[in-house]
Each structure stands twice: as structure tokens, then as C-alpha cells.
């Protein structure tokens, strides 16, 4: 049997290398043309909201030279009220910046007042707290220290307050009612307050809008089974209807809710 000899395919390898070098040179030439062409210099910056003048530093830059992820991160650092910032190239000469703003769900009283979103991220108050028309969370002054806008905070007390707000909003019978204040100073003896307002007929009704509140119903609660307890509260509201104004507080910390009337001794 003749011994087979291996012949290295020199011609094929050389041809392949030459083709790859040619493709590489062509790609490099195209990339160089893209990076230096006046046609691809940014001439316009469009922001999904607000004034785009603060982003004018993109103008004049080559659109392909901009690191979109790094620039989006940098913009988010000076906009702590944004959940996410996204930059998009709109060829040949336009950058579009999308701001996904956080939605505040409550005010929170610490060394100063902040607003907080559903993820527990603190935001600076825009305008006056009264204009925000949001529930005020109190009792966290000794639980959160050195608070800064843009940072996320967690604590059992804050989680309880967030759950109360979330469950009230998702309950179809209670979602139209406002919460004025949530006191979580004591986790096992927390309270939230649904304000009353004076109607034109001099009757007192639970607050559904934003007229001036004069008093309110206190609801005592603990962290266990928040969803079920809010459902029990909805049942009490449905049963009591117009007599809700006569209830001083509802205590939901027990298996059966405890109701105390205002005129009870």
C-alpha cells in the first residue's frame, strides 16, 4: 500500500487570506469614510420631553462615534427622576433622546420632604407638597439616613406603606379614595388616614377629589395579609355607605375588624 502524503493547500490559504485582507481593507475604508464624513455629523438633538438645549453638546460629533449606552448613563445621573434614558441614532444626522420618567406615588418626610416612586426611589419635590396631592408617609425619620434623590431605599416600614398605597389603588371599590397620611412609626401598629371633605350641603363625605379636607377615617393595620385586609376595608365601606363619616377608626389587625364610632364612649 502506498503511503499517502499530505499536501498543504498553499494556493487556497493564500487566496483566502488575500480575500480576507481585501474585505478588511474595504470595511476599514468604509468605516473611515463614515467616521469622517460631514454627512454623518450630528446637526439636531430631539428630546422626548423638556428642552433639548442641554443636550446640544452632541452637535458636531460624528453620529457613529457616540457611545449611546455610556451617554445614556451619564444623562440619567443628572436626571434622577428618570427610570431609564435611551439614545437612538436617526441617520444621518439626528440623535433622539427618550426619557422614561418615574411616577411618584407618595411624599415621604425625612430630614426634608421627598417624593417616592413604586420602586422605592426617592425624587426631589417639584413645586409645593400640596400641589403634588399625594399621601404623606411619616415615621421613617429614624429608618432612612442621608437620603439622596435618585437612590432606592428599602425597609419593612416603607414596604408596608407602599403595599397600602398599591392595594388601595388596585381595589376597584377603594381606588377613588385618597390617602392623606400613612404613619409607619410602629410597624405592628401602623395607620393610614382617609380624609373627609365638606360638601356644599354641609355634609361630610369621604374625599374622592381634592377639596379641602376637614377630618378623616383612621385605619389601623399591620404588615400581615395586606391584600385581604384592604378587601375587608372595602367591604366595610360598601356596607356602611353614607355612614362612613360616623366611624372614628377601623382596626384591621385582628381576624375580625374592630370598628369604633365617633360618638361611642
CSV table of C-alpha atoms in Angstrom, one decimal:
chain,number,residue,atom,x,y,z
A,1,UNK,CA,0.0,0.0,0.0
A,2,UNK,CA,1.4,3.3,-1.0
A,3,UNK,CA,1.8,5.9,1.8
A,4,UNK,CA,-0.5,8.9,1.3
A,5,UNK,CA,1.2,12.3,1.5
A,6,UNK,CA,-0.5,15.4,2.7
A,7,UNK,CA,-0.1,18.5,0.5
A,8,UNK,CA,-0.7,21.8,2.2
A,9,UNK,CA,-3.2,23.8,0.2
A,10,UNK,CA,-1.0,26.8,-0.2
A,11,UNK,CA,-2.9,28.4,-3.0
A,12,UNK,CA,-6.2,28.1,-1.3
A,13,UNK,CA,-4.9,29.5,2.0
A,14,UNK,CA,-3.1,32.4,0.3
A,15,UNK,CA,-6.3,33.2,-1.7
A,16,UNK,CA,-8.4,33.1,1.5
A,17,UNK,CA,-6.0,35.4,3.3
A,18,UNK,CA,-6.0,37.8,0.4
A,19,UNK,CA,-9.8,37.9,0.2
A,20,UNK,CA,-10.0,38.5,4.0
A,21,UNK,CA,-7.4,41.3,3.8
A,22,UNK,CA,-9.3,42.8,0.9
A,23,UNK,CA,-12.6,42.7,2.8
A,24,UNK,CA,-10.9,44.1,5.9
A,25,UNK,CA,-9.4,47.0,3.9
A,26,UNK,CA,-12.7,47.7,2.2
A,27,UNK,CA,-14.5,47.6,5.6
A,28,UNK,CA,-11.9,49.9,7.2
A,29,UNK,CA,-12.2,52.3,4.3
A,30,UNK,CA,-16.0,52.4,4.6
A,31,UNK,CA,-15.7,52.9,8.4
A,32,UNK,CA,-13.2,55.7,8.0
A,33,UNK,CA,-15.5,57.4,5.5
A,34,UNK,CA,-18.4,57.1,7.9
A,35,UNK,CA,-16.4,58.5,10.8
A,36,UNK,CA,-15.0,61.4,8.9
A,37,UNK,CA,-17.9,62.3,6.6
A,38,UNK,CA,-19.6,65.6,7.2
A,39,UNK,CA,-22.8,63.9,6.2
A,40,UNK,CA,-22.9,62.0,9.5
A,41,UNK,CA,-22.2,64.8,11.9
A,42,UNK,CA,-25.0,65.4,14.4
A,43,UNK,CA,-27.0,68.5,13.5
A,44,UNK,CA,-30.1,68.0,15.6
A,45,UNK,CA,-30.9,66.6,19.0
A,46,UNK,CA,-34.5,65.8,19.8
A,47,UNK,CA,-35.7,65.1,23.4
A,48,UNK,CA,-38.9,63.2,24.1
A,49,UNK,CA,-39.7,65.9,26.6
A,50,UNK,CA,-38.3,69.1,28.0
A,51,UNK,CA,-35.7,71.3,26.5
A,52,UNK,CA,-33.1,69.7,24.3
A,53,UNK,CA,-30.6,72.6,24.6
A,54,UNK,CA,-28.9,70.9,27.5
A,55,UNK,CA,-28.0,68.1,25.0
A,56,UNK,CA,-26.6,70.3,22.4
A,57,UNK,CA,-23.0,69.0,23.1
A,58,UNK,CA,-23.8,66.2,20.8
A,59,UNK,CA,-23.9,68.6,17.8
A,60,UNK,CA,-20.9,68.5,15.5
A,61,UNK,CA,-19.9,65.0,16.7
A,62,UNK,CA,-19.8,62.1,14.3
A,63,UNK,CA,-23.0,60.1,14.9
A,64,UNK,CA,-21.2,56.8,14.9
A,65,UNK,CA,-18.6,57.9,17.4
A,66,UNK,CA,-21.1,58.4,20.2
A,67,UNK,CA,-21.3,55.7,22.8
A,68,UNK,CA,-25.1,55.6,23.2
A,69,UNK,CA,-25.1,53.4,26.4
A,70,UNK,CA,-22.4,55.5,28.2
A,71,UNK,CA,-24.1,58.8,27.2
A,72,UNK,CA,-27.5,57.5,28.4
A,73,UNK,CA,-26.0,56.5,31.7
A,74,UNK,CA,-24.4,60.0,32.1
A,75,UNK,CA,-27.7,61.8,31.3
A,76,UNK,CA,-29.5,59.5,33.8
A,77,UNK,CA,-27.1,60.6,36.6
A,78,UNK,CA,-28.2,64.2,36.3
A,79,UNK,CA,-31.8,63.2,35.9
A,80,UNK,CA,-32.6,61.1,39.0
A,81,UNK,CA,-36.3,61.2,38.3
A,82,UNK,CA,-35.8,59.1,35.2
A,83,UNK,CA,-36.3,55.3,35.3
A,84,UNK,CA,-34.4,55.0,32.1
A,85,UNK,CA,-32.8,57.1,29.4
A,86,UNK,CA,-32.5,55.8,25.8
A,87,UNK,CA,-30.5,57.3,23.0
A,88,UNK,CA,-31.3,56.4,19.4
A,89,UNK,CA,-29.4,57.3,16.2
A,90,UNK,CA,-31.7,58.6,13.5
A,91,UNK,CA,-29.4,58.6,10.4
A,92,UNK,CA,-27.8,60.5,9.0
A,93,UNK,CA,-27.5,63.4,11.5
A,94,UNK,CA,-30.0,63.2,14.3
A,95,UNK,CA,-29.9,61.9,17.9
A,96,UNK,CA,-33.2,61.2,19.7
A,97,UNK,CA,-33.2,61.0,23.5
A,98,UNK,CA,-36.1,59.2,25.2
A,99,UNK,CA,-36.8,60.0,28.9
A,100,UNK,CA,-38.8,57.4,30.8
A,101,UNK,CA,-39.8,59.4,33.9
A,102,UNK,CA,-40.5,57.8,37.3
A,103,UNK,CA,-44.1,58.3,38.5
A,104,UNK,CA,-44.3,59.5,42.2
A,105,UNK,CA,-46.8,57.6,44.4
A,106,UNK,CA,-46.2,59.3,47.7
A,107,UNK,CA,-44.5,62.1,49.6
A,108,UNK,CA,-42.0,60.9,52.3
A,109,UNK,CA,-41.0,63.0,55.3
A,110,UNK,CA,-37.3,62.6,56.2
A,111,UNK,CA,-34.8,65.5,57.0
A,112,UNK,CA,-36.7,67.1,54.2
A,113,UNK,CA,-39.6,66.1,52.0
A,114,UNK,CA,-39.1,63.8,49.0
A,115,UNK,CA,-41.4,62.1,46.7
A,116,UNK,CA,-41.0,58.3,46.1
A,117,UNK,CA,-42.0,56.1,43.2
A,118,UNK,CA,-43.3,52.5,43.3
A,119,UNK,CA,-39.7,51.1,43.3
A,120,UNK,CA,-38.7,53.0,46.4
A,121,UNK,CA,-36.6,55.6,44.5
A,122,UNK,CA,-36.5,59.0,46.1
A,123,UNK,CA,-37.1,62.1,43.9
A,124,UNK,CA,-36.9,65.8,44.6
A,125,UNK,CA,-40.3,67.5,45.1
A,126,UNK,CA,-41.3,69.6,42.1
A,127,UNK,CA,-43.4,72.5,43.3
A,128,UNK,CA,-45.1,72.5,46.7
A,129,UNK,CA,-46.1,69.3,48.5
A,130,UNK,CA,-49.7,70.5,48.5
A,131,UNK,CA,-49.6,70.6,44.7
A,132,UNK,CA,-48.4,67.0,44.5
A,133,UNK,CA,-51.7,65.8,46.1
A,134,UNK,CA,-50.0,62.6,47.2
A,135,UNK,CA,-50.2,60.7,50.5
A,136,UNK,CA,-47.5,61.6,53.1
A,137,UNK,CA,-45.5,58.8,54.6
A,138,UNK,CA,-44.3,59.6,58.1
A,139,UNK,CA,-42.3,57.6,60.7
A,140,UNK,CA,-39.2,56.8,58.7
A,141,UNK,CA,-37.0,59.6,60.1
A,142,UNK,CA,-35.0,57.0,62.1
A,143,UNK,CA,-35.1,54.3,59.5
A,144,UNK,CA,-33.5,56.1,56.5
A,145,UNK,CA,-30.5,58.3,56.9
A,146,UNK,CA,-28.6,60.5,54.4
A,147,UNK,CA,-31.3,60.2,51.9
A,148,UNK,CA,-30.5,61.3,48.3
A,149,UNK,CA,-32.6,61.8,45.2
A,150,UNK,CA,-32.1,59.0,42.7
A,151,UNK,CA,-31.3,56.3,45.2
A,152,UNK,CA,-33.5,53.3,46.0
A,153,UNK,CA,-34.3,52.6,49.7
A,154,UNK,CA,-35.9,49.7,51.4
A,155,UNK,CA,-37.2,49.0,54.9
A,156,UNK,CA,-40.1,46.9,56.3
A,157,UNK,CA,-41.9,50.2,57.2
A,158,UNK,CA,-41.5,51.6,53.7
A,159,UNK,CA,-42.6,48.4,52.1
A,160,UNK,CA,-45.7,48.4,54.3
A,161,UNK,CA,-46.6,52.0,53.2
A,162,UNK,CA,-46.0,51.1,49.5
A,163,UNK,CA,-48.2,48.0,49.8
A,164,UNK,CA,-51.0,50.0,51.4
A,165,UNK,CA,-50.9,52.5,48.5
A,166,UNK,CA,-50.7,49.8,45.9
A,167,UNK,CA,-53.5,47.7,47.3
A,168,UNK,CA,-55.8,50.7,47.7
A,169,UNK,CA,-55.2,51.7,44.1
A,170,UNK,CA,-55.8,48.2,42.8
A,171,UNK,CA,-59.1,47.7,44.7
A,172,UNK,CA,-61.9,48.7,42.5
A,173,UNK,CA,-64.1,49.8,45.4
A,174,UNK,CA,-61.4,51.9,47.1
A,175,UNK,CA,-59.2,53.2,44.3
A,176,UNK,CA,-61.0,56.5,44.0
A,177,UNK,CA,-60.4,57.4,47.7
A,178,UNK,CA,-57.4,59.5,48.7
A,179,UNK,CA,-55.0,58.7,51.5
A,180,UNK,CA,-53.8,61.8,53.3
A,181,UNK,CA,-51.2,60.3,55.6
A,182,UNK,CA,-49.5,56.9,56.4
A,183,UNK,CA,-47.9,56.6,59.8
A,184,UNK,CA,-45.4,53.6,59.9
A,185,UNK,CA,-43.6,54.7,63.1
A,186,UNK,CA,-44.6,51.4,64.6
A,187,UNK,CA,-44.6,48.5,62.1
A,188,UNK,CA,-47.2,46.5,64.1
A,189,UNK,CA,-49.4,49.5,64.8
A,190,UNK,CA,-49.4,51.4,61.6
A,191,UNK,CA,-52.2,53.7,60.5
A,192,UNK,CA,-53.4,55.5,57.4
A,193,UNK,CA,-55.9,58.2,57.1
A,194,UNK,CA,-58.7,58.7,54.5
A,195,UNK,CA,-59.8,62.4,54.7
A,196,UNK,CA,-63.3,63.7,54.7
A,197,UNK,CA,-64.4,66.9,53.0
A,198,UNK,CA,-67.3,69.4,53.5
A,199,UNK,CA,-69.8,69.3,50.7
A,200,UNK,CA,-71.9,72.3,49.6
A,201,UNK,CA,-74.8,70.8,51.5
A,202,UNK,CA,-72.7,70.9,54.7
A,203,UNK,CA,-72.5,67.2,54.8
A,204,UNK,CA,-69.2,65.4,55.4
A,205,UNK,CA,-68.2,62.8,52.8
A,206,UNK,CA,-65.1,60.7,52.2
A,207,UNK,CA,-62.7,62.6,50.0
A,208,UNK,CA,-62.6,61.5,46.3
A,209,UNK,CA,-61.3,64.7,44.8
A,210,UNK,CA,-59.0,67.5,46.0
A,211,UNK,CA,-61.3,69.9,48.0
A,212,UNK,CA,-60.2,70.9,51.5
A,213,UNK,CA,-60.1,68.0,53.9
A,214,UNK,CA,-61.5,68.6,57.4
A,215,UNK,CA,-61.2,65.3,59.1
A,216,UNK,CA,-60.7,61.6,58.3
A,217,UNK,CA,-61.1,58.0,59.0
A,218,UNK,CA,-58.2,56.2,60.6
A,219,UNK,CA,-57.4,52.7,59.5
A,220,UNK,CA,-55.1,50.7,61.8
A,221,UNK,CA,-53.1,48.0,60.2
A,222,UNK,CA,-50.0,45.7,60.4
A,223,UNK,CA,-47.9,44.1,57.6
A,224,UNK,CA,-49.7,40.7,57.5
A,225,UNK,CA,-52.0,39.9,54.6
A,226,UNK,CA,-52.4,43.5,53.4
A,227,UNK,CA,-54.4,42.5,50.3
A,228,UNK,CA,-57.0,40.6,52.4
A,229,UNK,CA,-57.2,43.5,54.9
A,230,UNK,CA,-57.8,46.1,52.2
A,231,UNK,CA,-60.6,43.8,50.8
A,232,UNK,CA,-62.1,43.8,54.3
A,233,UNK,CA,-62.0,47.6,54.4
A,234,UNK,CA,-63.7,47.7,51.0
A,235,UNK,CA,-66.5,45.5,52.5
A,236,UNK,CA,-66.9,47.9,55.4
A,237,UNK,CA,-67.1,50.9,53.0
A,238,UNK,CA,-69.7,49.1,50.9
A,239,UNK,CA,-71.8,48.1,53.9
A,240,UNK,CA,-71.5,51.5,55.7
A,241,UNK,CA,-72.0,53.7,52.6
A,242,UNK,CA,-73.1,57.1,53.8
A,243,UNK,CA,-72.5,56.2,57.5
A,244,UNK,CA,-68.7,56.0,57.0
A,245,UNK,CA,-68.4,59.6,58.4
A,246,UNK,CA,-69.6,58.2,61.8
A,247,UNK,CA,-66.7,55.8,62.0
A,248,UNK,CA,-63.7,57.1,64.0
A,249,UNK,CA,-61.4,54.2,63.1
A,250,UNK,CA,-61.2,50.7,61.8
A,251,UNK,CA,-58.7,48.3,63.3
A,252,UNK,CA,-57.7,45.6,60.8
A,253,UNK,CA,-55.0,44.0,62.9
A,254,UNK,CA,-57.3,41.2,64.1
A,255,UNK,CA,-59.2,38.4,62.5
A,256,UNK,CA,-62.4,40.3,62.7
A,257,UNK,CA,-62.1,44.1,62.1
A,258,UNK,CA,-62.8,46.3,65.1
A,259,UNK,CA,-64.9,49.4,64.3
A,260,UNK,CA,-65.2,52.4,66.7
A,261,UNK,CA,-67.8,55.0,66.1
A,262,UNK,CA,-67.2,58.7,66.7
A,263,UNK,CA,-70.0,59.1,69.3
A,264,UNK,CA,-69.1,55.9,71.1
A,265,UNK,CA,-67.9,56.2,74.7
